[in-house]
Amino acid sequence: MIFGSGTKLHVNGKEDKEPSVYKLNDEQDTTKACLATGFTRINKLNTTTFPLFNGTEAVMALEEGEEQSESVYTQVVTLTTQTETQCDQLAAVSGGCGDSLEGDLLVNLMSLTVIGLRLIFIKTVIFNVLMTFRLWISQ
């Protein structure tokens, strides 16, 4: 027997964080999206302040070991030519970067350095194994 659709219960923490809004583009500039992330109330964007996100649903980003009351929500909407300016305005107001998310130069340099050191380590291990194998065969 089914008595009804049920009740949804959303547990929110005491802290109320405002969303950060970012405009995302693909490489060919054919698909554009607006991303709102880092907010703590599930119905935060379904108000008159953020009418752009009314047609989509927020998703909880819960990390491993984190309690549900400490989690944040993320919401995405695909942009059209009419809604693109709304996303730019929201990104400017929320403090997000207006155009896209960019990597940090120092992080990229450290990543490249770690990859280089790993390659040197692998080459050293392979060389040592080959020389040991050659010495073992010659005796």
mmCIF file with all atom_site columns, C-alpha atoms in Angstrom:
data_model
loop_
_atom_site.group_PDB
_atom_site.id
_atom_site.type_symbol
_atom_site.label_atom_id
_atom_site.label_alt_id
_atom_site.label_comp_id
_atom_site.label_asym_id
_atom_site.label_entity_id
_atom_site.label_seq_id
_atom_site.pdbx_PDB_ins_code
_atom_site.Cartn_x
_atom_site.Cartn_y
_atom_site.Cartn_z
_atom_site.occupancy
_atom_site.B_iso_or_equiv
_atom_site.pdbx_formal_charge
_atom_site.auth_seq_id
_atom_site.auth_comp_id
_atom_site.auth_asym_id
_atom_site.auth_atom_id
_atom_site.pdbx_PDB_model_num
ATOM 1   C CA . MET A 1 1   ? 0.000  0.000   0.000   1.00 0.00 ? 1   MET A CA 1
ATOM 2   C CA . ILE A 1 2   ? 1.186  3.480   -0.803  1.00 0.00 ? 2   ILE A CA 1
ATOM 3   C CA . PHE A 1 3   ? -0.192 6.293   1.353   1.00 0.00 ? 3   PHE A CA 1
ATOM 4   C CA . GLY A 1 4   ? 1.482  9.275   -0.321  1.00 0.00 ? 4   GLY A CA 1
ATOM 5   C CA . SER A 1 5   ? 4.614  10.716  -1.803  1.00 0.00 ? 5   SER A CA 1
ATOM 6   C CA . GLY A 1 6   ? 6.366  11.024  1.562   1.00 0.00 ? 6   GLY A CA 1
ATOM 7   C CA . THR A 1 7   ? 8.137  13.848  3.295   1.00 0.00 ? 7   THR A CA 1
ATOM 8   C CA . LYS A 1 8   ? 11.575 15.241  2.499   1.00 0.00 ? 8   LYS A CA 1
ATOM 9   C CA . LEU A 1 9   ? 13.675 16.313  5.459   1.00 0.00 ? 9   LEU A CA 1
ATOM 10  C CA . HIS A 1 10  ? 16.652 18.625  4.878   1.00 0.00 ? 10  HIS A CA 1
ATOM 11  C CA . VAL A 1 11  ? 19.035 19.143  7.786   1.00 0.00 ? 11  VAL A CA 1
ATOM 12  C CA . ASN A 1 12  ? 20.900 22.434  7.551   1.00 0.00 ? 12  ASN A CA 1
ATOM 13  C CA . GLY A 1 13  ? 23.763 23.596  9.715   1.00 0.00 ? 13  GLY A CA 1
ATOM 14  C CA . LYS A 1 14  ? 23.716 26.802  11.711  1.00 0.00 ? 14  LYS A CA 1
ATOM 15  C CA . GLU A 1 15  ? 26.111 28.534  9.344   1.00 0.00 ? 15  GLU A CA 1
ATOM 16  C CA . ASP A 1 16  ? 24.545 30.172  6.279   1.00 0.00 ? 16  ASP A CA 1
ATOM 17  C CA . LYS A 1 17  ? 27.034 30.576  3.410   1.00 0.00 ? 17  LYS A CA 1
ATOM 18  C CA . GLU A 1 18  ? 26.342 32.555  0.254   1.00 0.00 ? 18  GLU A CA 1
ATOM 19  C CA . PRO A 1 19  ? 27.030 30.831  -3.089  1.00 0.00 ? 19  PRO A CA 1
ATOM 20  C CA . SER A 1 20  ? 30.019 31.578  -5.297  1.00 0.00 ? 20  SER A CA 1
ATOM 21  C CA . VAL A 1 21  ? 28.952 31.815  -8.945  1.00 0.00 ? 21  VAL A CA 1
ATOM 22  C CA . TYR A 1 22  ? 31.241 30.922  -11.883 1.00 0.00 ? 22  TYR A CA 1
ATOM 23  C CA . LYS A 1 23  ? 30.685 31.027  -15.627 1.00 0.00 ? 23  LYS A CA 1
ATOM 24  C CA . LEU A 1 24  ? 32.061 27.911  -17.353 1.00 0.00 ? 24  LEU A CA 1
ATOM 25  C CA . ASN A 1 25  ? 32.896 27.550  -21.070 1.00 0.00 ? 25  ASN A CA 1
ATOM 26  C CA . ASP A 1 26  ? 34.081 24.594  -23.100 1.00 0.00 ? 26  ASP A CA 1
ATOM 27  C CA . GLU A 1 27  ? 37.071 24.886  -25.434 1.00 0.00 ? 27  GLU A CA 1
ATOM 28  C CA . GLN A 1 28  ? 34.991 25.628  -28.558 1.00 0.00 ? 28  GLN A CA 1
ATOM 29  C CA . ASP A 1 29  ? 32.673 28.102  -26.757 1.00 0.00 ? 29  ASP A CA 1
ATOM 30  C CA . THR A 1 30  ? 29.668 26.049  -27.895 1.00 0.00 ? 30  THR A CA 1
ATOM 31  C CA . THR A 1 31  ? 28.363 25.114  -24.446 1.00 0.00 ? 31  THR A CA 1
ATOM 32  C CA . LYS A 1 32  ? 28.243 27.549  -21.555 1.00 0.00 ? 32  LYS A CA 1
ATOM 33  C CA . ALA A 1 33  ? 27.090 26.887  -18.007 1.00 0.00 ? 33  ALA A CA 1
ATOM 34  C CA . CYS A 1 34  ? 26.682 28.799  -14.780 1.00 0.00 ? 34  CYS A CA 1
ATOM 35  C CA . LEU A 1 35  ? 27.900 27.077  -11.595 1.00 0.00 ? 35  LEU A CA 1
ATOM 36  C CA . ALA A 1 36  ? 26.831 28.112  -8.104  1.00 0.00 ? 36  ALA A CA 1
ATOM 37  C CA . THR A 1 37  ? 28.724 26.331  -5.340  1.00 0.00 ? 37  THR A CA 1
ATOM 38  C CA . GLY A 1 38  ? 29.519 26.523  -1.658  1.00 0.00 ? 38  GLY A CA 1
ATOM 39  C CA . PHE A 1 39  ? 26.088 27.400  -0.237  1.00 0.00 ? 39  PHE A CA 1
ATOM 40  C CA . THR A 1 40  ? 24.579 25.665  2.793   1.00 0.00 ? 40  THR A CA 1
ATOM 41  C CA . ARG A 1 41  ? 20.811 25.982  2.281   1.00 0.00 ? 41  ARG A CA 1
ATOM 42  C CA . ILE A 1 42  ? 19.231 23.711  -0.373  1.00 0.00 ? 42  ILE A CA 1
ATOM 43  C CA . ASN A 1 43  ? 16.620 26.288  -1.371  1.00 0.00 ? 43  ASN A CA 1
ATOM 44  C CA . LYS A 1 44  ? 19.063 29.222  -1.380  1.00 0.00 ? 44  LYS A CA 1
ATOM 45  C CA . LEU A 1 45  ? 18.953 29.728  -5.161  1.00 0.00 ? 45  LEU A CA 1
ATOM 46  C CA . ASN A 1 46  ? 15.206 29.185  -5.640  1.00 0.00 ? 46  ASN A CA 1
ATOM 47  C CA . THR A 1 47  ? 14.400 32.755  -4.665  1.00 0.00 ? 47  THR A CA 1
ATOM 48  C CA . THR A 1 48  ? 13.966 35.978  -6.556  1.00 0.00 ? 48  THR A CA 1
ATOM 49  C CA . THR A 1 49  ? 17.661 36.796  -6.017  1.00 0.00 ? 49  THR A CA 1
ATOM 50  C CA . PHE A 1 50  ? 18.779 33.904  -8.255  1.00 0.00 ? 50  PHE A CA 1
ATOM 51  C CA . PRO A 1 51  ? 15.986 33.359  -10.819 1.00 0.00 ? 51  PRO A CA 1
ATOM 52  C CA . LEU A 1 52  ? 18.463 31.792  -13.245 1.00 0.00 ? 52  LEU A CA 1
ATOM 53  C CA . PHE A 1 53  ? 18.627 28.557  -11.181 1.00 0.00 ? 53  PHE A CA 1
ATOM 54  C CA . ASN A 1 54  ? 14.875 27.999  -10.706 1.00 0.00 ? 54  ASN A CA 1
ATOM 55  C CA . GLY A 1 55  ? 14.687 25.111  -13.207 1.00 0.00 ? 55  GLY A CA 1
ATOM 56  C CA . THR A 1 56  ? 17.490 23.006  -11.687 1.00 0.00 ? 56  THR A CA 1
ATOM 57  C CA . GLU A 1 57  ? 18.002 21.141  -8.441  1.00 0.00 ? 57  GLU A CA 1
ATOM 58  C CA . ALA A 1 58  ? 20.850 21.547  -5.951  1.00 0.00 ? 58  ALA A CA 1
ATOM 59  C CA . VAL A 1 59  ? 23.175 18.606  -5.271  1.00 0.00 ? 59  VAL A CA 1
ATOM 60  C CA . MET A 1 60  ? 24.914 18.024  -1.939  1.00 0.00 ? 60  MET A CA 1
ATOM 61  C CA . ALA A 1 61  ? 28.697 17.770  -2.088  1.00 0.00 ? 61  ALA A CA 1
ATOM 62  C CA . LEU A 1 62  ? 29.519 15.510  0.856   1.00 0.00 ? 62  LEU A CA 1
ATOM 63  C CA . GLU A 1 63  ? 33.154 14.567  1.388   1.00 0.00 ? 63  GLU A CA 1
ATOM 64  C CA . GLU A 1 64  ? 34.242 11.308  2.991   1.00 0.00 ? 64  GLU A CA 1
ATOM 65  C CA . GLY A 1 65  ? 34.091 11.472  6.785   1.00 0.00 ? 65  GLY A CA 1
ATOM 66  C CA . GLU A 1 66  ? 32.092 14.695  6.743   1.00 0.00 ? 66  GLU A CA 1
ATOM 67  C CA . GLU A 1 67  ? 28.752 15.008  8.503   1.00 0.00 ? 67  GLU A CA 1
ATOM 68  C CA . GLN A 1 68  ? 25.706 15.920  6.452   1.00 0.00 ? 68  GLN A CA 1
ATOM 69  C CA . SER A 1 69  ? 25.108 19.095  8.455   1.00 0.00 ? 69  SER A CA 1
ATOM 70  C CA . GLU A 1 70  ? 28.575 20.415  7.432   1.00 0.00 ? 70  GLU A CA 1
ATOM 71  C CA . SER A 1 71  ? 28.149 19.820  3.706   1.00 0.00 ? 71  SER A CA 1
ATOM 72  C CA . VAL A 1 72  ? 27.618 22.370  0.958   1.00 0.00 ? 72  VAL A CA 1
ATOM 73  C CA . TYR A 1 73  ? 25.437 22.369  -2.135  1.00 0.00 ? 73  TYR A CA 1
ATOM 74  C CA . THR A 1 74  ? 26.241 22.891  -5.819  1.00 0.00 ? 74  THR A CA 1
ATOM 75  C CA . GLN A 1 75  ? 23.858 23.821  -8.621  1.00 0.00 ? 75  GLN A CA 1
ATOM 76  C CA . VAL A 1 76  ? 24.461 24.126  -12.390 1.00 0.00 ? 76  VAL A CA 1
ATOM 77  C CA . VAL A 1 77  ? 22.371 25.569  -15.207 1.00 0.00 ? 77  VAL A CA 1
ATOM 78  C CA . THR A 1 78  ? 23.089 25.555  -18.950 1.00 0.00 ? 78  THR A CA 1
ATOM 79  C CA . LEU A 1 79  ? 23.204 29.065  -20.359 1.00 0.00 ? 79  LEU A CA 1
ATOM 80  C CA . THR A 1 80  ? 21.476 30.503  -23.390 1.00 0.00 ? 80  THR A CA 1
ATOM 81  C CA . THR A 1 81  ? 22.197 33.843  -25.027 1.00 0.00 ? 81  THR A CA 1
ATOM 82  C CA . GLN A 1 82  ? 19.453 35.466  -22.927 1.00 0.00 ? 82  GLN A CA 1
ATOM 83  C CA . THR A 1 83  ? 20.667 34.101  -19.563 1.00 0.00 ? 83  THR A CA 1
ATOM 84  C CA . GLU A 1 84  ? 24.402 34.633  -20.161 1.00 0.00 ? 84  GLU A CA 1
ATOM 85  C CA . THR A 1 85  ? 24.337 38.235  -18.911 1.00 0.00 ? 85  THR A CA 1
ATOM 86  C CA . GLN A 1 86  ? 22.481 37.164  -15.747 1.00 0.00 ? 86  GLN A CA 1
ATOM 87  C CA . CYS A 1 87  ? 25.281 34.712  -14.950 1.00 0.00 ? 87  CYS A CA 1
ATOM 88  C CA . ASP A 1 88  ? 27.922 37.408  -15.546 1.00 0.00 ? 88  ASP A CA 1
ATOM 89  C CA . GLN A 1 89  ? 26.111 39.730  -13.130 1.00 0.00 ? 89  GLN A CA 1
ATOM 90  C CA . LEU A 1 90  ? 25.762 37.026  -10.470 1.00 0.00 ? 90  LEU A CA 1
ATOM 91  C CA . ALA A 1 91  ? 29.452 36.115  -10.810 1.00 0.00 ? 91  ALA A CA 1
ATOM 92  C CA . ALA A 1 92  ? 30.457 39.749  -10.364 1.00 0.00 ? 92  ALA A CA 1
ATOM 93  C CA . VAL A 1 93  ? 28.229 40.175  -7.287  1.00 0.00 ? 93  VAL A CA 1
ATOM 94  C CA . SER A 1 94  ? 29.194 36.887  -5.592  1.00 0.00 ? 94  SER A CA 1
ATOM 95  C CA . GLY A 1 95  ? 32.921 37.473  -5.940  1.00 0.00 ? 95  GLY A CA 1
ATOM 96  C CA . GLY A 1 96  ? 33.470 34.507  -8.262  1.00 0.00 ? 96  GLY A CA 1
ATOM 97  C CA . CYS A 1 97  ? 35.643 34.926  -11.303 1.00 0.00 ? 97  CYS A CA 1
ATOM 98  C CA . GLY A 1 98  ? 33.520 36.061  -14.188 1.00 0.00 ? 98  GLY A CA 1
ATOM 99  C CA . ASP A 1 99  ? 35.040 34.162  -17.079 1.00 0.00 ? 99  ASP A CA 1
ATOM 100 C CA . SER A 1 100 ? 36.412 30.827  -15.950 1.00 0.00 ? 100 SER A CA 1
ATOM 101 C CA . LEU A 1 101 ? 38.311 28.928  -13.309 1.00 0.00 ? 101 LEU A CA 1
ATOM 102 C CA . GLU A 1 102 ? 42.059 29.156  -13.900 1.00 0.00 ? 102 GLU A CA 1
ATOM 103 C CA . GLY A 1 103 ? 44.919 27.215  -12.359 1.00 0.00 ? 103 GLY A CA 1
ATOM 104 C CA . ASP A 1 104 ? 47.660 28.748  -10.259 1.00 0.00 ? 104 ASP A CA 1
ATOM 105 C CA . LEU A 1 105 ? 51.102 29.039  -11.857 1.00 0.00 ? 105 LEU A CA 1
ATOM 106 C CA . LEU A 1 106 ? 52.898 27.862  -8.706  1.00 0.00 ? 106 LEU A CA 1
ATOM 107 C CA . VAL A 1 107 ? 50.673 24.790  -8.404  1.00 0.00 ? 107 VAL A CA 1
ATOM 108 C CA . ASN A 1 108 ? 51.327 23.903  -12.041 1.00 0.00 ? 108 ASN A CA 1
ATOM 109 C CA . LEU A 1 109 ? 55.093 24.309  -11.539 1.00 0.00 ? 109 LEU A CA 1
ATOM 110 C CA . MET A 1 110 ? 55.077 22.103  -8.434  1.00 0.00 ? 110 MET A CA 1
ATOM 111 C CA . SER A 1 111 ? 53.016 19.480  -10.284 1.00 0.00 ? 111 SER A CA 1
ATOM 112 C CA . LEU A 1 112 ? 55.505 19.444  -13.146 1.00 0.00 ? 112 LEU A CA 1
ATOM 113 C CA . THR A 1 113 ? 58.420 19.179  -10.687 1.00 0.00 ? 113 THR A CA 1
ATOM 114 C CA . VAL A 1 114 ? 56.842 16.208  -8.902  1.00 0.00 ? 114 VAL A CA 1
ATOM 115 C CA . ILE A 1 115 ? 56.223 14.433  -12.231 1.00 0.00 ? 115 ILE A CA 1
ATOM 116 C CA . GLY A 1 116 ? 59.868 15.018  -13.235 1.00 0.00 ? 116 GLY A CA 1
ATOM 117 C CA . LEU A 1 117 ? 61.151 13.637  -9.938  1.00 0.00 ? 117 LEU A CA 1
ATOM 118 C CA . ARG A 1 118 ? 58.923 10.576  -10.284 1.00 0.00 ? 118 ARG A CA 1
ATOM 119 C CA . LEU A 1 119 ? 60.302 9.902   -13.773 1.00 0.00 ? 119 LEU A CA 1
ATOM 120 C CA . ILE A 1 120 ? 63.887 10.164  -12.513 1.00 0.00 ? 120 ILE A CA 1
ATOM 121 C CA . PHE A 1 121 ? 63.075 7.797   -9.648  1.00 0.00 ? 121 PHE A CA 1
ATOM 122 C CA . ILE A 1 122 ? 61.491 5.240   -11.997 1.00 0.00 ? 122 ILE A CA 1
ATOM 123 C CA . LYS A 1 123 ? 64.466 5.399   -14.374 1.00 0.00 ? 123 LYS A CA 1
ATOM 124 C CA . THR A 1 124 ? 66.857 4.879   -11.437 1.00 0.00 ? 124 THR A CA 1
ATOM 125 C CA . VAL A 1 125 ? 64.930 1.847   -10.154 1.00 0.00 ? 125 VAL A CA 1
ATOM 126 C CA . ILE A 1 126 ? 64.778 0.286   -13.630 1.00 0.00 ? 126 ILE A CA 1
ATOM 127 C CA . PHE A 1 127 ? 68.522 0.891   -14.189 1.00 0.00 ? 127 PHE A CA 1
ATOM 128 C CA . ASN A 1 128 ? 69.387 -0.672  -10.804 1.00 0.00 ? 128 ASN A CA 1
ATOM 129 C CA . VAL A 1 129 ? 67.211 -3.710  -11.464 1.00 0.00 ? 129 VAL A CA 1
ATOM 130 C CA . LEU A 1 130 ? 68.775 -4.233  -14.907 1.00 0.00 ? 130 LEU A CA 1
ATOM 131 C CA . MET A 1 131 ? 72.327 -3.913  -13.556 1.00 0.00 ? 131 MET A CA 1
ATOM 132 C CA . THR A 1 132 ? 71.555 -6.329  -10.701 1.00 0.00 ? 132 THR A CA 1
ATOM 133 C CA . PHE A 1 133 ? 70.021 -8.796  -13.130 1.00 0.00 ? 133 PHE A CA 1
ATOM 134 C CA . ARG A 1 134 ? 73.073 -8.518  -15.432 1.00 0.00 ? 134 ARG A CA 1
ATOM 135 C CA . LEU A 1 135 ? 75.459 -9.084  -12.508 1.00 0.00 ? 135 LEU A CA 1
ATOM 136 C CA . TRP A 1 136 ? 73.426 -12.050 -11.308 1.00 0.00 ? 136 TRP A CA 1
ATOM 137 C CA . ILE A 1 137 ? 73.509 -13.660 -14.796 1.00 0.00 ? 137 ILE A CA 1
ATOM 138 C CA . SER A 1 138 ? 77.268 -13.127 -15.265 1.00 0.00 ? 138 SER A CA 1
ATOM 139 C CA . GLN A 1 139 ? 78.138 -15.077 -12.074 1.00 0.00 ? 139 GLN A CA 1
#
